Amino acid sequence: MSIVTVQLGQCGNQIGFEVFDALFSDSHCPQGLCSKRENEAYQASCKERFFSEEENGVPIARAVLVDMEPKVINQTLSKAAHSGRWKYGQHSCFCQKQGSGNNWAYGYSVHGPRHEESIMNLIQKEVEKCDSLNGFFIIMSMAGGTGSGLGAFVTQNLQDQYSNSLKMNQIIWPYGTGEVIVQNYNSILTLSHLYRSSDALLIHENDAVHKICAKLMNIKQISFRDINQVLAHQLGSVFQPTYSGEGSFHYRRNPLGDLMENLVPHPEFKMLGVRNIPQMSENSLAYSTFTWAGLLKHLRQMLISNAKMEEGIDWQVRPPLSGLPTLGKMSLNKEFHFNTSIANLVILRGKDVHSAELGAFKDPALYTSWLEPVHAFSVWKTQRAFSKYEKSAALVSNSQFLVKPLDMIVGKAWNMFASKAYIHQYTKFGIEEEDFLDSFTLLEQVIASYCNLGF
Amino acid sequence: MGRRRRRRRVDPADAARALPEAIAALSQTLPAGPSPETFRRAKFDRPEAAPAFWRLLFCVLSPQPPNGASASFSPEAQVRSVKLALRTQGYPRRALAQLPDDGSQGGRELLLALAWLLAREPLPERLLAQNRVQLGDEMHVCECEALASPGPPAPSVEADGCVDIRHLQWLMGKLRFRWRNLMASQQEQCALLGKIHSYTRGCHSDRSLGHLSVTETELLRDPEGGRQLLRRLQRENARLQAALEWRRRELVFWQWMDTVLDACPPEASQPTFLPRIPTPGAGALEPLVRELQALQGELREAVEARREAWEAGVGGRGPEWSAVRTALREAVGQDLAALRRACERSGSLAQPHGPRRLVRTEAGAPRGPGLRAPEVIEALRSREAHLEVVLRRLQGQCRQELARLVGALPGLVWILPPGR
């Protein structure tokens, strides 16, 4: 089953390119550490999911590129075409001559309706190329103008037109010290709209990825390209093919559906975070060996202590002891910053994957009281190594990862809103104060729900 | 005057063979059918006959999953399942319900139960229709099959204490996702079937069909599979012939069953449980009838009152007025008649039933026998519309109930979930 990706804005298009590139490179990587037949099955599965075929054999990414300025799209198209290995469809992009100046309301209320028909037609064409549609990826930033406002509008349209298809938004969480003064307004508007029309929000934090580049990859001058490549690596480690079940060697056909069924069935809990391990520069890779026990131990502690990467993990954080009275738990949680999960998905790729011991992830203390580990925890596996890592593990988690960052953004946005700063930029284009209040209500509710998980 | 007919003396050997042959024919049509010798032993209630008959009744009474998962049922579970199924259908003999669960006894009672099932409906024919070999790509155009056989009972989970509503919401969400995945899979299946049907156009020897089905395509691609299909068809043919045999010979079986019934000890007392009738009993109708009559009375009164008020307001106005009134009455009469016709039509709309083979034709091609897709779609759409109306009504009732509850708790702020 195939996934159609909608790349929105500068952010979405640059990241989208890196994602397809990472997926393609990995599926054609010679060091798969598995049999030839297995490798071919893996390639075929990856190809069906993300690429379609053209006559001269160059795979075409199943993607629609949308931006209000032509510059980034042209760069993206030519980068793909020059590689010679894969490319974007000739008629898969939509752009205009003029941007939206980081104005969310302009993107949502003006660009959206004006270009709705053209954009949805492009998506429809891409959908028709699929034998069967698994769902949509929508890659966008949360705080920009075009990507965010237009992205919220497009997602809503997808909900209306393809109500039975699955939609996952890949959202780029801005730097805490961002440059756009209204980025918090944009963020809350984006999030609240997406919460209503999307099925799952997979959130990538710029700050976290930046740290990974600095500390783990040892990159001195970190460019957006580096950040995007790390992000692409994370996405690839989640969505490349995995076996469809325990003891099966057929590749899973419905990754989006399986993931969503296991992680986001509850309408109030849609925010997902990704962690993966190990993450290092290619040079260091040759000198490192890993054990599943070591990797999983680190990954579990990353989950519990809400660490973004495998360095600097706080090993003091422990799961609360069961049998404690509720209030005791709450104060312990606050003190030790324990991250309670609703549901987790661990994805293992590489050598001896079937020998990996996952009992520690099934500890009930990790999870909220109303969901048992047997329902809350799932695992995907494949023997085929990912991107030259002999063993690698990824974690997609529906947990309290994002409560603090979200709370901060909502707080800052509220402070600005209380003094009505910059509101006219929004009301000018049809986003009224009512809409802001609705967004605040929804997000406060989400924060409260996530905070109550500890009980 | 006809030839003096020689009285044909019935050859005793023939008579002796007739019964076992009839039973053998019957057995061949049933899944897990026991041998005639086992039937004979069952008449005399011999213990070695019991397990075979428990197994037979289990296969006959429970809807069998196609991949033979019946192996997962233990003998005790099979016995209990048979007892439950018979009781649901209204089997009156208590002696069977009292047989031990380990399946070691009861050959004669089980034989009687089998005969009871055979007498109620054309059992061999129904089983054969259910398990027939399908050559075409088929789909059901009605929901009867799905509604009649709801599958094995789901294990009921006892909730001890409170259930967290978040858990329920979680489960509902999972169900919705599975529903969407199912729809996506069905769409994929349709797309692929469409491809196969259009690619194999002109390949079928039967012109009215024109193209191959999946099974037929596989037949051509895989000779071994073709041979297996042939064997299945041959087995099915044998079973069909056995069914015909059975119908020709069954009289002697029923005569024999009389002797089996005589061999039973008399029932100690009347059966204490009545067969369960799936419609509401007479007791439920009384209050409904009363309510209906009360409503009719109210309607009559309201109509009378309005008519009087109208007449008083209008007053008698002369000859042209009475002509208008006649015209009005006629128009109303016509409307009513049309309404009645519409009601009757929708009520007795012949719903298509059963599984149908999918055949893809070119637009404008001469119409073959059978249903056309637009007709089926039309029937489904009207059914969907009807269900939507029922859903709206139920949702309205829920909303009213919620509003009532909200009103009862002042000082509570209700925040609606993020929806649109």
PDB file of N, CA and C in Angstrom, chain A residues 246-280:
ATOM      1  N   GLU A 246       4.975 -11.414  14.269  1.00  0.00           N
ATOM      2  CA  GLU A 246       5.930 -12.278  14.932  1.00  0.00           C
ATOM      3  C   GLU A 246       6.059 -13.563  14.124  1.00  0.00           C
ATOM      4  N   GLY A 247       7.269 -13.907  13.750  1.00  0.00           N
ATOM      5  CA  GLY A 247       7.445 -15.160  13.024  1.00  0.00           C
ATOM      6  C   GLY A 247       7.161 -15.053  11.537  1.00  0.00           C
ATOM      7  N   SER A 248       6.786 -13.856  11.074  1.00  0.00           N
ATOM      8  CA  SER A 248       6.515 -13.736   9.636  1.00  0.00           C
ATOM      9  C   SER A 248       7.723 -13.157   8.952  1.00  0.00           C
ATOM     10  N   PHE A 249       7.907 -13.469   7.686  1.00  0.00           N
ATOM     11  CA  PHE A 249       8.962 -12.827   6.911  1.00  0.00           C
ATOM     12  C   PHE A 249       8.406 -12.041   5.735  1.00  0.00           C
ATOM     13  N   HIS A 250       7.106 -11.818   5.780  1.00  0.00           N
ATOM     14  CA  HIS A 250       6.528 -10.949   4.765  1.00  0.00           C
ATOM     15  C   HIS A 250       6.501  -9.538   5.292  1.00  0.00           C
ATOM     16  N   TYR A 251       6.700  -8.594   4.400  1.00  0.00           N
ATOM     17  CA  TYR A 251       6.746  -7.228   4.872  1.00  0.00           C
ATOM     18  C   TYR A 251       5.352  -6.664   5.060  1.00  0.00           C
ATOM     19  N   ARG A 252       5.247  -5.867   6.103  1.00  0.00           N
ATOM     20  CA  ARG A 252       4.004  -5.244   6.509  1.00  0.00           C
ATOM     21  C   ARG A 252       3.457  -4.372   5.395  1.00  0.00           C
ATOM     22  N   ARG A 253       2.167  -4.496   5.141  1.00  0.00           N
ATOM     23  CA  ARG A 253       1.605  -3.710   4.050  1.00  0.00           C
ATOM     24  C   ARG A 253       0.962  -2.430   4.517  1.00  0.00           C
ATOM     25  N   ASN A 254       0.638  -2.358   5.769  1.00  0.00           N
ATOM     26  CA  ASN A 254      -0.147  -1.226   6.244  1.00  0.00           C
ATOM     27  C   ASN A 254       0.529  -0.579   7.442  1.00  0.00           C
ATOM     28  N   PRO A 255       1.718   0.020   7.245  1.00  0.00           N
ATOM     29  CA  PRO A 255       2.435   0.556   8.407  1.00  0.00           C
ATOM     30  C   PRO A 255       1.681   1.693   9.076  1.00  0.00           C
ATOM     31  N   LEU A 256       1.074   2.595   8.270  1.00  0.00           N
ATOM     32  CA  LEU A 256       0.373   3.718   8.877  1.00  0.00           C
ATOM     33  C   LEU A 256      -0.787   3.234   9.736  1.00  0.00           C
ATOM     34  N   GLY A 257      -1.553   2.318   9.194  1.00  0.00           N
ATOM     35  CA  GLY A 257      -2.723   1.826   9.922  1.00  0.00           C
ATOM     36  C   GLY A 257      -2.318   1.114  11.203  1.00  0.00           C
ATOM     37  N   ASP A 258      -1.306   0.258  11.099  1.00  0.00           N
ATOM     38  CA  ASP A 258      -0.867  -0.468  12.288  1.00  0.00           C
ATOM     39  C   ASP A 258      -0.335   0.489  13.337  1.00  0.00           C
ATOM     40  N   LEU A 259       0.455   1.474  12.890  1.00  0.00           N
ATOM     41  CA  LEU A 259       1.017   2.425  13.843  1.00  0.00           C
ATOM     42  C   LEU A 259      -0.096   3.201  14.532  1.00  0.00           C
ATOM     43  N   MET A 260      -1.027   3.701  13.752  1.00  0.00           N
ATOM     44  CA  MET A 260      -2.063   4.551  14.347  1.00  0.00           C
ATOM     45  C   MET A 260      -2.973   3.755  15.262  1.00  0.00           C
ATOM     46  N   GLU A 261      -3.286   2.542  14.856  1.00  0.00           N
ATOM     47  CA  GLU A 261      -4.162   1.722  15.694  1.00  0.00           C
ATOM     48  C   GLU A 261      -3.524   1.469  17.042  1.00  0.00           C
ATOM     49  N   ASN A 262      -2.199   1.339  17.047  1.00  0.00           N
ATOM     50  CA  ASN A 262      -1.524   1.035  18.300  1.00  0.00           C
ATOM     51  C   ASN A 262      -1.192   2.266  19.129  1.00  0.00           C
ATOM     52  N   LEU A 263      -1.053   3.410  18.486  1.00  0.00           N
ATOM     53  CA  LEU A 263      -0.555   4.564  19.227  1.00  0.00           C
ATOM     54  C   LEU A 263      -1.550   5.706  19.418  1.00  0.00           C
ATOM     55  N   VAL A 264      -2.427   5.964  18.437  1.00  0.00           N
ATOM     56  CA  VAL A 264      -3.265   7.166  18.563  1.00  0.00           C
ATOM     57  C   VAL A 264      -4.759   6.933  18.427  1.00  0.00           C
ATOM     58  N   PRO A 265      -5.306   5.832  18.931  1.00  0.00           N
ATOM     59  CA  PRO A 265      -6.758   5.698  18.785  1.00  0.00           C
ATOM     60  C   PRO A 265      -7.560   6.687  19.612  1.00  0.00           C
ATOM     61  N   HIS A 266      -6.975   7.224  20.674  1.00  0.00           N
ATOM     62  CA  HIS A 266      -7.726   8.138  21.522  1.00  0.00           C
ATOM     63  C   HIS A 266      -7.686   9.536  20.929  1.00  0.00           C
ATOM     64  N   PRO A 267      -8.847  10.183  20.778  1.00  0.00           N
ATOM     65  CA  PRO A 267      -8.865  11.474  20.073  1.00  0.00           C
ATOM     66  C   PRO A 267      -8.155  12.599  20.794  1.00  0.00           C
ATOM     67  N   GLU A 268      -7.915  12.448  22.104  1.00  0.00           N
ATOM     68  CA  GLU A 268      -7.237  13.535  22.810  1.00  0.00           C
ATOM     69  C   GLU A 268      -5.729  13.394  22.828  1.00  0.00           C
ATOM     70  N   PHE A 269      -5.249  12.221  22.473  1.00  0.00           N
ATOM     71  CA  PHE A 269      -3.807  11.970  22.575  1.00  0.00           C
ATOM     72  C   PHE A 269      -3.265  11.640  21.204  1.00  0.00           C
ATOM     73  N   LYS A 270      -2.870  12.679  20.488  1.00  0.00           N
ATOM     74  CA  LYS A 270      -2.425  12.450  19.113  1.00  0.00           C
ATOM     75  C   LYS A 270      -0.975  12.814  18.883  1.00  0.00           C
ATOM     76  N   MET A 271      -0.282  13.270  19.904  1.00  0.00           N
ATOM     77  CA  MET A 271       1.075  13.771  19.663  1.00  0.00           C
ATOM     78  C   MET A 271       2.102  12.671  19.858  1.00  0.00           C
ATOM     79  N   LEU A 272       2.907  12.461  18.851  1.00  0.00           N
ATOM     80  CA  LEU A 272       3.907  11.397  18.897  1.00  0.00           C
ATOM     81  C   LEU A 272       5.305  11.978  18.785  1.00  0.00           C
ATOM     82  N   GLY A 273       6.250  11.347  19.462  1.00  0.00           N
ATOM     83  CA  GLY A 273       7.649  11.758  19.337  1.00  0.00           C
ATOM     84  C   GLY A 273       8.469  10.570  18.860  1.00  0.00           C
ATOM     85  N   VAL A 274       9.588  10.870  18.221  1.00  0.00           N
ATOM     86  CA  VAL A 274      10.475   9.817  17.723  1.00  0.00           C
ATOM     87  C   VAL A 274      11.822   9.927  18.414  1.00  0.00           C
ATOM     88  N   ARG A 275      12.355   8.761  18.797  1.00  0.00           N
ATOM     89  CA  ARG A 275      13.735   8.724  19.252  1.00  0.00           C
ATOM     90  C   ARG A 275      14.389   7.582  18.507  1.00  0.00           C
ATOM     91  N   ASN A 276      15.688   7.720  18.151  1.00  0.00           N
ATOM     92  CA  ASN A 276      16.325   6.520  17.635  1.00  0.00           C
ATOM     93  C   ASN A 276      17.767   6.441  18.099  1.00  0.00           C
ATOM     94  N   ILE A 277      18.225   5.222  18.049  1.00  0.00           N
ATOM     95  CA  ILE A 277      19.537   4.914  18.599  1.00  0.00           C
ATOM     96  C   ILE A 277      20.112   3.771  17.789  1.00  0.00           C
ATOM     97  N   PRO A 278      21.373   3.732  17.407  1.00  0.00           N
ATOM     98  CA  PRO A 278      22.356   4.782  17.633  1.00  0.00           C
ATOM     99  C   PRO A 278      22.304   5.833  16.533  1.00  0.00           C
ATOM    100  N   GLN A 279      22.914   6.954  16.819  1.00  0.00           N
ATOM    101  CA  GLN A 279      22.943   8.015  15.819  1.00  0.00           C
ATOM    102  C   GLN A 279      24.366   8.557  15.840  1.00  0.00           C
ATOM    103  N   MET A 280      25.070   8.372  14.739  1.00  0.00           N
ATOM    104  CA  MET A 280      26.447   8.875  14.737  1.00  0.00           C
ATOM    105  C   MET A 280      26.891   9.156  13.318  1.00  0.00           C
TER     106      MET A 280
END
